[in-house]
CSV table of C-alpha atoms in Angstrom, one decimal:
chain,number,residue,atom,x,y,z
E,2,UNK,CA,-3.5,-7.2,64.7
E,3,UNK,CA,-5.2,-3.7,64.7
E,4,UNK,CA,-2.9,-2.6,61.9
E,5,UNK,CA,-3.7,-5.7,59.8
E,6,UNK,CA,-7.5,-5.0,60.3
E,7,UNK,CA,-6.9,-1.3,59.4
E,8,UNK,CA,-5.1,-2.1,56.2
E,9,UNK,CA,-7.8,-4.6,55.1
E,10,UNK,CA,-10.4,-2.0,55.9
E,11,UNK,CA,-8.6,0.5,53.8
E,12,UNK,CA,-8.6,-1.9,50.9
E,13,UNK,CA,-12.3,-2.5,51.4
E,14,UNK,CA,-12.8,1.3,51.2
E,15,UNK,CA,-11.4,1.1,47.7
E,16,UNK,CA,-13.8,-1.7,46.8
E,17,UNK,CA,-16.9,0.2,48.1
E,18,UNK,CA,-15.8,3.4,46.5
E,19,UNK,CA,-15.4,1.7,43.1
E,20,UNK,CA,-18.7,-0.2,43.6
E,21,UNK,CA,-20.5,3.1,44.4
E,22,UNK,CA,-19.4,4.5,41.1
E,23,UNK,CA,-20.4,1.3,39.2
E,24,UNK,CA,-23.8,1.3,40.9
E,25,UNK,CA,-24.9,4.3,38.8
E,26,UNK,CA,-26.8,5.9,41.6
E,27,UNK,CA,-27.9,2.6,43.1
E,28,UNK,CA,-29.6,1.5,39.9
E,29,UNK,CA,-27.5,-1.6,39.3
E,30,UNK,CA,-28.1,-4.4,41.8
E,31,UNK,CA,-24.7,-6.2,42.0
E,32,UNK,CA,-22.5,-3.1,42.5
E,33,UNK,CA,-25.1,-1.7,45.0
E,34,UNK,CA,-24.9,-4.9,47.1
E,35,UNK,CA,-21.1,-5.0,46.9
E,36,UNK,CA,-21.1,-1.3,48.0
E,37,UNK,CA,-23.3,-2.0,51.0
E,38,UNK,CA,-21.5,-5.1,52.2
E,39,UNK,CA,-18.0,-3.7,51.8
E,40,UNK,CA,-19.0,-0.3,53.3
E,41,UNK,CA,-20.2,-2.0,56.5
E,42,UNK,CA,-17.1,-4.3,56.6
E,43,UNK,CA,-14.7,-1.4,56.0
E,44,UNK,CA,-16.3,0.9,58.6
E,45,UNK,CA,-16.5,-2.0,61.1
E,46,UNK,CA,-12.8,-2.8,60.6
E,47,UNK,CA,-11.9,0.9,61.0
E,48,UNK,CA,-13.9,1.1,64.2
E,49,UNK,CA,-12.3,-2.1,65.5
E,50,UNK,CA,-8.8,-0.8,64.7
E,51,UNK,CA,-9.5,2.5,66.4
E,52,UNK,CA,-9.7,0.7,69.8
E,53,UNK,CA,-5.8,0.4,69.6
E,54,UNK,CA,-4.8,3.1,67.1
E,55,UNK,CA,-5.5,6.8,67.6
E,56,UNK,CA,-8.4,8.2,65.6
E,57,UNK,CA,-6.3,10.6,63.6
E,58,UNK,CA,-3.7,8.1,62.6
E,59,UNK,CA,-6.2,5.3,61.9
E,60,UNK,CA,-8.4,7.5,59.8
E,61,UNK,CA,-5.5,9.0,57.8
E,62,UNK,CA,-4.2,5.5,57.0
E,63,UNK,CA,-7.6,4.2,56.1
E,64,UNK,CA,-8.4,7.1,53.8
E,65,UNK,CA,-4.9,7.0,52.3
E,66,UNK,CA,-5.0,3.3,51.4
E,67,UNK,CA,-8.6,3.6,50.1
E,68,UNK,CA,-7.9,6.6,48.0
E,69,UNK,CA,-4.6,5.3,46.6
E,70,UNK,CA,-6.1,1.9,45.6
E,71,UNK,CA,-9.2,3.5,44.1
E,72,UNK,CA,-7.2,5.8,41.8
E,73,UNK,CA,-4.7,3.1,40.9
E,74,UNK,CA,-7.5,0.7,40.0
E,75,UNK,CA,-9.2,3.3,37.9
E,76,UNK,CA,-6.0,4.0,36.0
E,77,UNK,CA,-5.3,0.3,35.5
E,78,UNK,CA,-8.8,-0.4,34.2
E,79,UNK,CA,-8.8,2.7,32.0
E,80,UNK,CA,-11.6,4.4,33.9
E,81,UNK,CA,-9.2,7.2,34.6
E,82,UNK,CA,-6.4,8.4,32.4
E,83,UNK,CA,-2.9,7.5,33.6
E,84,UNK,CA,-0.4,10.2,34.3
E,85,UNK,CA,3.0,10.2,35.8
E,86,UNK,CA,2.1,13.1,38.0
E,87,UNK,CA,-0.9,11.2,39.5
E,88,UNK,CA,1.3,8.1,40.0
E,89,UNK,CA,3.9,10.2,41.8
E,90,UNK,CA,1.3,11.8,44.0
E,91,UNK,CA,-0.2,8.4,44.9
E,92,UNK,CA,3.3,7.1,45.8
E,93,UNK,CA,3.7,10.2,48.0
E,94,UNK,CA,0.4,9.4,49.7
E,95,UNK,CA,1.5,5.8,50.2
E,96,UNK,CA,4.8,7.0,51.7
E,97,UNK,CA,2.9,9.2,54.1
E,98,UNK,CA,0.8,6.3,55.2
E,99,UNK,CA,3.9,4.2,55.8
E,100,UNK,CA,5.4,7.1,57.6
E,101,UNK,CA,2.4,7.3,60.0
E,102,UNK,CA,2.9,3.6,60.8
E,103,UNK,CA,6.6,4.0,61.4
E,104,UNK,CA,6.4,7.0,63.7
E,105,UNK,CA,3.2,5.7,65.5
E,106,UNK,CA,3.6,4.6,69.0
E,107,UNK,CA,0.7,2.2,68.9
């Protein structure tokens, strides 16, 4: 169950990171609210998962999922230019996250 919570928390990291950018320095209400709610939920889930998963592994997986989804979303929506190199690097990051799960003993 900890891994499921960790994955969901990593996905929420992508939501709050995107909302933070859309909030334009906390001047837009809806993105600011989305940022605050998903930040708390994401951190709470990370903390919960870290009861069973080591800090280093949990944090690396959480950041990897969040960063990958944030960049992928930005490329899909056109906020960031697509490039094959970026996509390959994101796939490498995802591969490393999967590798951490596979070699973990938790």
